Coordinates of C-alpha atoms and ligand atoms in Angstrom, one line a residue:
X390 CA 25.3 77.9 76.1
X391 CA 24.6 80.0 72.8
X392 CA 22.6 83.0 75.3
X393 CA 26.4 83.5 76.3
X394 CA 28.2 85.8 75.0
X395 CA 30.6 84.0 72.6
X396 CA 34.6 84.6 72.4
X397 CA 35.6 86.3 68.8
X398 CA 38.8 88.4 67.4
X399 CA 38.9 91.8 68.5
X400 CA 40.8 93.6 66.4
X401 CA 40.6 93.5 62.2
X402 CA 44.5 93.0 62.9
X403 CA 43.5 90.0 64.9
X404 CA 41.1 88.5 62.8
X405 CA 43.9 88.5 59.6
X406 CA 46.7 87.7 62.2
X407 CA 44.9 84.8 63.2
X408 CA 43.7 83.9 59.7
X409 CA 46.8 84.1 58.3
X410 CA 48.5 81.9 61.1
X411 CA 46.0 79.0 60.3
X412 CA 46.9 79.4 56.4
X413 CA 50.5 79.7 57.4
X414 CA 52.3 77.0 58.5
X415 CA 54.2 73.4 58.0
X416 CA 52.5 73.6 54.5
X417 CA 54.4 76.5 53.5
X418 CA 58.1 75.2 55.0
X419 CA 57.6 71.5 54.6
X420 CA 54.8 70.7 52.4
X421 CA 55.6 73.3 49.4
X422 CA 58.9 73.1 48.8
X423 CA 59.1 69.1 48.9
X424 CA 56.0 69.1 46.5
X425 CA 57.1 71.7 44.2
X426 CA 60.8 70.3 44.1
X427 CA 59.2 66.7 43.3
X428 CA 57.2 68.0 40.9
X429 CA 59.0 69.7 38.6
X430 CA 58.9 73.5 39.8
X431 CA 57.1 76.3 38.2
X432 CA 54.6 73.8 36.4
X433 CA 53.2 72.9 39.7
X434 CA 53.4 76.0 41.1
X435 CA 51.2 77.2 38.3
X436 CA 48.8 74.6 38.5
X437 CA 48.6 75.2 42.3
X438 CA 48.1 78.9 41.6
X439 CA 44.8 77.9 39.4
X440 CA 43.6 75.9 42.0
X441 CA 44.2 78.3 45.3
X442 CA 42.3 81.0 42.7
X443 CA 39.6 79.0 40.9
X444 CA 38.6 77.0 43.7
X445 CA 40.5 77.4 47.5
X446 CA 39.7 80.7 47.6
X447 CA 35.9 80.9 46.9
X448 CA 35.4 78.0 49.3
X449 CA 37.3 79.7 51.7
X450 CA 35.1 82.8 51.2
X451 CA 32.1 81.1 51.7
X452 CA 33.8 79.1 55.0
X453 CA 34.1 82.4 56.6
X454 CA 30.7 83.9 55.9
X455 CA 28.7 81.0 56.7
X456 CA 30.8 80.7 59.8
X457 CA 30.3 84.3 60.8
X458 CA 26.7 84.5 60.0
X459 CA 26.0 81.1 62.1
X460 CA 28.8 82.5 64.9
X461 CA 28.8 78.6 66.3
X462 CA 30.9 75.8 66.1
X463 CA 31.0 74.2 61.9
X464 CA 28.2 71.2 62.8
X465 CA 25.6 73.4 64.4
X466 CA 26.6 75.9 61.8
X467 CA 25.1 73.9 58.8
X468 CA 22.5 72.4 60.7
X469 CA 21.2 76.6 61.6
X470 CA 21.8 77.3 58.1
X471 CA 20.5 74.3 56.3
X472 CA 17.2 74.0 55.3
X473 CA 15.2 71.4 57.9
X474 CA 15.8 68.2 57.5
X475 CA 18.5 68.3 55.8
X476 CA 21.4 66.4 56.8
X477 CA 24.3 69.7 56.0
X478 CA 25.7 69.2 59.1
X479 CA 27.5 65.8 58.2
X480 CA 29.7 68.6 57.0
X481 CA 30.5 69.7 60.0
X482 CA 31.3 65.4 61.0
X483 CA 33.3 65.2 58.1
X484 CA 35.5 68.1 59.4
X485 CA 35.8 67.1 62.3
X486 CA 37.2 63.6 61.5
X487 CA 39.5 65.7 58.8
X488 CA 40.7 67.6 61.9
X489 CA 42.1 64.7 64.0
X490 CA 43.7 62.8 60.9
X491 CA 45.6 66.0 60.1
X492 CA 46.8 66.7 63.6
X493 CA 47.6 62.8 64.0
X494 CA 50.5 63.2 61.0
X495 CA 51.2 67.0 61.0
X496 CA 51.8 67.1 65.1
X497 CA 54.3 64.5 64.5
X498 CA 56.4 66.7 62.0
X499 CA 55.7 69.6 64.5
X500 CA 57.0 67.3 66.8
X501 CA 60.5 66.8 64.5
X502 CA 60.7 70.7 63.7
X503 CA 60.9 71.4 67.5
X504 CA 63.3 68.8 68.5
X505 CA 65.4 70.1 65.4
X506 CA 65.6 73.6 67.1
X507 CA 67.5 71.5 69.9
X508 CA 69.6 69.9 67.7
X509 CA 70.5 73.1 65.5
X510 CA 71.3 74.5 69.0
X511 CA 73.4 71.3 70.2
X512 CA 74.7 71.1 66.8
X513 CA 74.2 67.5 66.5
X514 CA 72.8 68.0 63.2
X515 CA 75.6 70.0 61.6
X516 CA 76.9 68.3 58.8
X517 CA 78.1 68.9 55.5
X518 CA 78.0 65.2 54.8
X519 CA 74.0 64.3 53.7
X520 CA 75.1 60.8 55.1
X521 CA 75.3 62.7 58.6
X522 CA 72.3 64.1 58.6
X523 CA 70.6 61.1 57.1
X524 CA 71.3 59.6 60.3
X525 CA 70.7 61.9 62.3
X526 CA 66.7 62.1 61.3
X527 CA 66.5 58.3 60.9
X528 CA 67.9 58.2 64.7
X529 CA 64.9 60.6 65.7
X530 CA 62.1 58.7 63.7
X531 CA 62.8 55.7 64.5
X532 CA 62.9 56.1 68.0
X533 CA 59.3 55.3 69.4
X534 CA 59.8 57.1 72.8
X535 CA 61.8 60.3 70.8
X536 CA 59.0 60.5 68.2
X537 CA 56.1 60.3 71.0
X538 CA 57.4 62.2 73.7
X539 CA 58.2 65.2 70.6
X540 CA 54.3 64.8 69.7
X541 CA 53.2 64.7 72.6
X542 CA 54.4 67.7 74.0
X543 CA 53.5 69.6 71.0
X544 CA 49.6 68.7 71.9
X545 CA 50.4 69.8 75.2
X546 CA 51.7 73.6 74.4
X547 CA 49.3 74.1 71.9
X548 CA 46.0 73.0 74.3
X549 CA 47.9 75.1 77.0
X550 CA 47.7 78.2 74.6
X551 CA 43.9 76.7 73.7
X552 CA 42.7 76.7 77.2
X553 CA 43.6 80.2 77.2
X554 CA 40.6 81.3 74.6
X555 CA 40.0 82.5 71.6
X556 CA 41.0 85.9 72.3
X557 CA 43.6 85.6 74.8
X558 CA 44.9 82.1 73.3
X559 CA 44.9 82.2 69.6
X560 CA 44.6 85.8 68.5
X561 CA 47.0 87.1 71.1
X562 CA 49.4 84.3 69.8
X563 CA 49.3 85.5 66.2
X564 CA 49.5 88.8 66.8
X565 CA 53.0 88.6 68.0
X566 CA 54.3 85.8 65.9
X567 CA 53.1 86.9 62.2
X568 CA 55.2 89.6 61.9
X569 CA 58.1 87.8 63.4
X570 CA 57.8 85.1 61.3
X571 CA 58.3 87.2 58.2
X572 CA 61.0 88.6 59.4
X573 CA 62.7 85.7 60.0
X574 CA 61.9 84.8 56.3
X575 CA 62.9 87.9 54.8
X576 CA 66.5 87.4 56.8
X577 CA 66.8 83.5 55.0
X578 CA 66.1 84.9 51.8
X579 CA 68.6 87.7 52.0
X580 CA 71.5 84.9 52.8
X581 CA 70.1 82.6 50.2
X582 CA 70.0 84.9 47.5
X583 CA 73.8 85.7 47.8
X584 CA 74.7 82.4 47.7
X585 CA 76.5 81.1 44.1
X586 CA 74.2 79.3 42.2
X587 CA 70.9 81.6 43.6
X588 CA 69.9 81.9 40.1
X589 CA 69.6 78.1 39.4
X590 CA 67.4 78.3 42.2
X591 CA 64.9 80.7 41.4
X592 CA 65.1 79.7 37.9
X593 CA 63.9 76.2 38.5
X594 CA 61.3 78.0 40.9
X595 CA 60.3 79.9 38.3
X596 CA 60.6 78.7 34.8
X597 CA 58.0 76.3 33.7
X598 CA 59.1 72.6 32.8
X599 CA 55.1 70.8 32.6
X600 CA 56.9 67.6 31.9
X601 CA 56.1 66.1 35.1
X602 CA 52.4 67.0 34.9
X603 CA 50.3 64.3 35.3
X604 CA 46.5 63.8 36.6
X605 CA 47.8 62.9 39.8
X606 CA 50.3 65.9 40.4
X607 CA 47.6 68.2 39.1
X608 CA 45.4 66.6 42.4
X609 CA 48.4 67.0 44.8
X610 CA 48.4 70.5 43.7
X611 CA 44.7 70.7 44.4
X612 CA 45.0 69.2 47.7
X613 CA 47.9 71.6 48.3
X614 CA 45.8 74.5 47.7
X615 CA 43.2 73.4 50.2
X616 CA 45.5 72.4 52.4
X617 CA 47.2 75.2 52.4
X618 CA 44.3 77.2 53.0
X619 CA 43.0 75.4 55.8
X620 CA 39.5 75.2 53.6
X621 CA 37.1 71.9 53.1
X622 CA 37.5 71.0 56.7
X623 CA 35.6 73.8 59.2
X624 CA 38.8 75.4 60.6
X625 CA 37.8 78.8 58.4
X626 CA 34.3 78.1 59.1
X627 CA 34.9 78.2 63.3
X628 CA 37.3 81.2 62.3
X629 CA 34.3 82.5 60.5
X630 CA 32.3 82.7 63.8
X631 CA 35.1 84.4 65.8
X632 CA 35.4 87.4 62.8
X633 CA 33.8 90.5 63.6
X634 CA 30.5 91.8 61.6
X635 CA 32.0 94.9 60.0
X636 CA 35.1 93.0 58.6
X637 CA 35.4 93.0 54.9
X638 CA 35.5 89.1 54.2
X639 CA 36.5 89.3 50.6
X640 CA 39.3 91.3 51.2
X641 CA 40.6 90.0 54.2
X642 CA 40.7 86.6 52.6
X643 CA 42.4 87.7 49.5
X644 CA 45.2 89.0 51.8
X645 CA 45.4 86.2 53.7
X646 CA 45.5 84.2 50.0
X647 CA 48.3 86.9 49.0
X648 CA 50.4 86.8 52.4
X649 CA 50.4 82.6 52.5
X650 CA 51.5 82.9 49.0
X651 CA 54.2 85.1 49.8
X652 CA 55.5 83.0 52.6
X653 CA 55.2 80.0 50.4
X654 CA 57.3 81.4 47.8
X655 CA 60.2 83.4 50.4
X656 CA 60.2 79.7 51.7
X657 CA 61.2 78.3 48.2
X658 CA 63.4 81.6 47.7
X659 CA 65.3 80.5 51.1
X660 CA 65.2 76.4 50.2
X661 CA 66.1 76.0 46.1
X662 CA 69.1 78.6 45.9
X663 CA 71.0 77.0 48.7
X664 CA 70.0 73.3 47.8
X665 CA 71.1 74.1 44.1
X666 CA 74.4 75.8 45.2
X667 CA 75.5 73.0 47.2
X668 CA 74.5 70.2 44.9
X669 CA 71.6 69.0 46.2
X670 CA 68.7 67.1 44.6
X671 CA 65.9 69.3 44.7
X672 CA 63.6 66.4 44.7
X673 CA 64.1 65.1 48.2
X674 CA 60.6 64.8 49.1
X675 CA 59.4 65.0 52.1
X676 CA 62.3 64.8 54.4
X677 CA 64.3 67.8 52.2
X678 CA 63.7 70.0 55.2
X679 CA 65.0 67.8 57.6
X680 CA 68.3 66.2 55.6
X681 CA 69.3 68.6 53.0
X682 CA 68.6 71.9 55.1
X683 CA 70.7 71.1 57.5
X684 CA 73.7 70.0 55.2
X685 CA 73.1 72.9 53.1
X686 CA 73.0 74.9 56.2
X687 CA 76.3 73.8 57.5
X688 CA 78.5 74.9 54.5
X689 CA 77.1 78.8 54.7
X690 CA 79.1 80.8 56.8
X691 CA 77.3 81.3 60.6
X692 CA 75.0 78.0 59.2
X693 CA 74.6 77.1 63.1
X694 CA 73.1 79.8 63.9
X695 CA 70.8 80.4 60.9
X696 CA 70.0 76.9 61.1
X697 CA 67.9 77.4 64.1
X698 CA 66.7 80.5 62.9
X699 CA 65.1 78.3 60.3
X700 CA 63.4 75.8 62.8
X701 CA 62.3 78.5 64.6
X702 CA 60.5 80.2 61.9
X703 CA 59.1 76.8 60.9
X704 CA 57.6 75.9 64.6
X705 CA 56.4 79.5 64.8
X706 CA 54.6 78.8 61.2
X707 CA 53.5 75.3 63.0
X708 CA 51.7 77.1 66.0
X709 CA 49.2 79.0 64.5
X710 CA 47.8 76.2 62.4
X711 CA 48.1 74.0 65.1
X712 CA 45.9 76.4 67.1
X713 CA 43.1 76.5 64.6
X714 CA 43.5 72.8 63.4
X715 CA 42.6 71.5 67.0
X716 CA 40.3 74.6 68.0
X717 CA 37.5 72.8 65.6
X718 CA 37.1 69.6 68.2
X719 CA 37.7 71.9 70.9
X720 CA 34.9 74.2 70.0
X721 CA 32.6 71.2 68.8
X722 CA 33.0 69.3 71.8
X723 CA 32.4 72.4 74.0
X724 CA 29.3 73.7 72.5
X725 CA 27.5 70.6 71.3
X726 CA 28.2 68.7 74.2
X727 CA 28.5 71.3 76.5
X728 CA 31.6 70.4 78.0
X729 CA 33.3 73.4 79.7
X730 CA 36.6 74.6 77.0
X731 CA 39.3 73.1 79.6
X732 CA 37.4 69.6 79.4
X733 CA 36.9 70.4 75.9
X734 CA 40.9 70.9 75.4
X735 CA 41.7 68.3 77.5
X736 CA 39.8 65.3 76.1
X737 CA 40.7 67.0 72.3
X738 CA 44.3 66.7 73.5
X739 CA 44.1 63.3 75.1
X740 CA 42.5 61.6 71.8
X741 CA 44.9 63.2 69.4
X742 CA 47.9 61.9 71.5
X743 CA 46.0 58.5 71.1
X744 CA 45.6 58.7 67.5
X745 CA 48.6 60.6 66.6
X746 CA 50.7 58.1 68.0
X747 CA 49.9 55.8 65.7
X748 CA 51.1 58.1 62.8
X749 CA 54.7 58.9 65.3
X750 CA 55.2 55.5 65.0
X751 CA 54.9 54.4 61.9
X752 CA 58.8 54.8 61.1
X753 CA 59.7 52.4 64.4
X754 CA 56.9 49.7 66.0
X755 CA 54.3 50.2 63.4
X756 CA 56.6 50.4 60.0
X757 CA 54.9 47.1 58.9
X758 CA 51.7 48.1 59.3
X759 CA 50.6 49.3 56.4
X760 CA 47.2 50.0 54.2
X761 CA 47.2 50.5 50.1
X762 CA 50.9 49.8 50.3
X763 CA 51.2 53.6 53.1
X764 CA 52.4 53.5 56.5
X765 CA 49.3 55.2 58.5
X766 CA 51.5 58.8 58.7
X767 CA 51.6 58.6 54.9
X768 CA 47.5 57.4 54.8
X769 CA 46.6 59.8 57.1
X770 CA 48.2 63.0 54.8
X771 CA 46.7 61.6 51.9
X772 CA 43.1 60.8 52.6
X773 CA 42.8 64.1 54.4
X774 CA 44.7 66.4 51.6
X775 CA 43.2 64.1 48.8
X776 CA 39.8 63.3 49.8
X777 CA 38.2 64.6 52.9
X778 CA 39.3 68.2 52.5
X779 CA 38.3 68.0 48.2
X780 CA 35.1 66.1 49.4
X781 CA 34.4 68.6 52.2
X782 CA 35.0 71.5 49.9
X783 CA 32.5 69.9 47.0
X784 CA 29.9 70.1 50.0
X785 CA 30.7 73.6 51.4
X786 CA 30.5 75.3 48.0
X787 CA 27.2 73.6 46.9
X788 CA 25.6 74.6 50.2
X789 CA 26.9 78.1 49.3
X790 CA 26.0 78.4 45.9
X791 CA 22.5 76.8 46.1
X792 CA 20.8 75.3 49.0
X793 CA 22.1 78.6 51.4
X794 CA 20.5 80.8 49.0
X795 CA 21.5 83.6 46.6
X796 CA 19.9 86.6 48.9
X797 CA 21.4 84.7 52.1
X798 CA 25.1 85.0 50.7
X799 CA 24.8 88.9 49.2
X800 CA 23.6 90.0 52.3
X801 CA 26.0 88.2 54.6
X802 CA 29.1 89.0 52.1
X803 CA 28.1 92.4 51.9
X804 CA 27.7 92.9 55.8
X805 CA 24.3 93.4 55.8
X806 CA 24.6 95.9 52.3
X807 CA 27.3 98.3 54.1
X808 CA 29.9 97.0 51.3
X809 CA 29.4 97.5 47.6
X810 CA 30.6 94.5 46.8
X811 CA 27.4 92.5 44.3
X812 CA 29.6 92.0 41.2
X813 CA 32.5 90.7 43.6
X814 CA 29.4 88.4 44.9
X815 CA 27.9 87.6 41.3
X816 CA 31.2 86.0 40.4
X817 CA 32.0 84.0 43.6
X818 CA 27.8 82.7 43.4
X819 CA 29.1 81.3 39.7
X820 CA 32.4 79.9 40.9
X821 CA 31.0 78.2 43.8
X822 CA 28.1 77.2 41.7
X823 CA 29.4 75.8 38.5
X824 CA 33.1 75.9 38.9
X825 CA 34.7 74.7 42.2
X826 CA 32.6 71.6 42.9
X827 CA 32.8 70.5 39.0
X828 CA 36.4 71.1 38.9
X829 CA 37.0 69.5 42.2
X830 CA 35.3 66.6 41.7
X831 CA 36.8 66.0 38.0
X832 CA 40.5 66.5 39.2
X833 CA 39.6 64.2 42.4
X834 CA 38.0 61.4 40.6
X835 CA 40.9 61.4 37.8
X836 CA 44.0 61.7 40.4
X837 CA 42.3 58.7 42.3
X838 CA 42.1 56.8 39.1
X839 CA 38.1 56.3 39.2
X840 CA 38.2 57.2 35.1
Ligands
PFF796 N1 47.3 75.5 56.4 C1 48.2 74.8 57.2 C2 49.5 74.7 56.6 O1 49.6 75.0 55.4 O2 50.5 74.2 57.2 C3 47.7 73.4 57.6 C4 46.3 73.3 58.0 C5 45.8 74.1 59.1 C6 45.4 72.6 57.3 C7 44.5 74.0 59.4 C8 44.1 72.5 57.6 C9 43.7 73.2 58.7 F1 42.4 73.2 59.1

């Protein structure tokens, strides 16, 4: 299998496009805005800035350049690169179980952004009344054969595009939908900013109120950031393989960082204006996309059609991280077991209908079940965010910054010495070394209440 020659990116436009579209997704429409609007605003926001710089970024870094120097799936990536013996590759395990708890909840909410798109259309969700639209999601959660069918058929579009390949699959994908998601973005925006009480908005985006701060928000944040990211789990690592050798990892990362950023904040430059304006609690949590959109939506003039503009741009977000979120079983099963990648797509997709359903219904026929007082779609979110993916990233960046080797890591982030880039190295060797895994594992044990 590894004589073969191995799908990658083959453009440097590619490579970001397809970075980018993993970073970008439900996190930015969904995730951030119900977060930060629970949280108290700017003071998360801030707190998640320190986190995406001090430690989602140098473990995303190092993802990409052990996965590009390996060019295998993450498993057999840490087991090359690992020292004999040595058990790194649970890595690559823990990953992969990260992987299909993420895509059990997160298909589920794919699944509600695409049946939304219908409903914006049919404009059964057009209501000015939050009561309304209240209903109108309850009705769609609540129904196990509306919730599944949804999933389901999510899993199947995105293992359609998967059987596709690498290149002709996921980078071809991206290339086309990046740009048309910011587009889309950039039109919200406009609309939200001239709406009344835009300022209120942006101000409570903006100004800092650390009132709410508290060890656990300040782990939400964390897990945000890796989240956000896609870091801790292997998805940048398989990416990693699929980059070419003479691309600048450094620097493409950092725009990656700088573009998800962006979309994050246009996203809360679309949402907060328009919920403020209309008198909405900013707070919502997590269903503020799916109940307060909507009824903001319907009082702004053409609100139908922007409406679906909106669920558009958020299952065009969803794709892309989709894609790279189940190309890690997909690759793993096809190289270490040597499945062909249909079979490989096919059994990925079959087991994450299996285990996702259990997460579609946990707001109808599995609403009692429940573990540490979560249904399973509210376990599954926060074991991966708040544990595998901070655990995960702990382990990446202390196989980075020690047992891979100093030399190993200059050479590989430097493209063999073509780039100039030793101090840029120097600092991420300390981060990943002294800073990251200390700082991960403090805020993790402390938002967990372990101390
Ligand atoms: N980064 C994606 C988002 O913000 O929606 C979610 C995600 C994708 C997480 C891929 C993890 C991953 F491996």
């Amino acid at each position: 299998m590894k004589q073969q020659k191995r799908a990658g990116f083959s453009s440097s436009f590619g490579v970001l496009a397809a970075t980018l579209g993993s970073a970008v997704g439900l996190g930015n429409i969904w995730k951030f805005p119900y977060l930060t609007g629970a949280n108290g605003g700017a003071g998360f926001l801030l707190i998640y800035l320190l986190a995406t710089l001090l430690v989602g970024l140098p473990v995303m870094i190092a993802e990409i350049t052990l996965g590009r120097r390996a060019k295998v799936n993450p498993i057999s990536t840490m087991e090359q690169l690992a020292p004999k013996g040595r058990p790194w590759w649970l890595v690559g395990v823990i990953g992969l179980v990260a992987a299909f708890l993420i895509v059990a909840f997160y298909s589920e909410v794919v699944g509600w952004v695409f049946a939304y798109i219908v409903k914006a259309i049919d404009g059964s969700i057009l209501s000015s009344d939050r009561h309304v639209t209240e209903a109108a999601f309850a009705s769609l959660i609540s129904n196990p054969l509306q919730a599944l069918l949804w999933q389901w058929g999510v899993l199947l579009f995105i293992g359609g595009i998967l059987m596709l390949g690498v290149t002709k699959g996921i980078e071809a994908i991206a290339k086309k939908l990046m740009p048309l998601l910011f587009l889309l973005l950039l039109l919200l925006c406009a609309v939200s900013l001239s709406l009344e009480k835009a300022g209120e908005g942006l101000a409570f985006l903006f100004r800092p109120d650390f009132s709410k701060l508290s060890a656990a928000v300040v782990l939400t944040a964390m897990g945000l950031a890796f989240f956000k990211l896609s870091v801790g789990m292997g998805t940048m690592m398989t990416y990693g393989s699929y980059f070419r050798d003479d691309q600048d990892i450094p620097l493409t990362t950092l725009r990656v960082m700088a573009a998800d950023l962006g979309v994050s904040m246009l996203a809360g430059i679309a949402i907060f204006p328009a919920v403020f304006t209309f008198g909405f609690a900013p707070s919502a949590g997590p269903s503020l996309v799916f109940i307060t959109i909507p009824a903001v939506f319907s009082q702004i003039p053409m609100g139908q059609a922007l409406m679906v503009v909106f669920f558009i741009l958020a299952a065009v977000a969803a794709t892309g991280a989709m894609l790279s979120l189940m190309e890690v079983p997909v690759v793993i099963f096809h190289e270490r077991l040597g499945w062909s990648r249909r079979k490989a797509t096919l059994v990925t997709m079959l087991s994450l209908a299996a285990l996702g359903s259990v997460c579609a219904l946990s707001n109808s026929t599995l609403a009692g079940f429940t573990l540490f007082n979560l249904n399973m779609f509210d376990l599954f979110d926060f074991v991966s965010s708040n544990i595998f993916l901070p655990v995960g990233g702990i382990a990446i960046a202390l196989f980075a910054g020690w047992a891979w080797g100093k030399d190993n890591f200059r050479q590989a982030i430097s493209n063999q010495g073509r780039l100039r880039n030793g101090t840029l190295a120097n600092v991420l060797l300390f981060l990943l070394r002294y800073i990251s895994p200390v700082l991960i594992l403090l805020v993790m044990l402390k938002g967990l209440q372990v101390f």
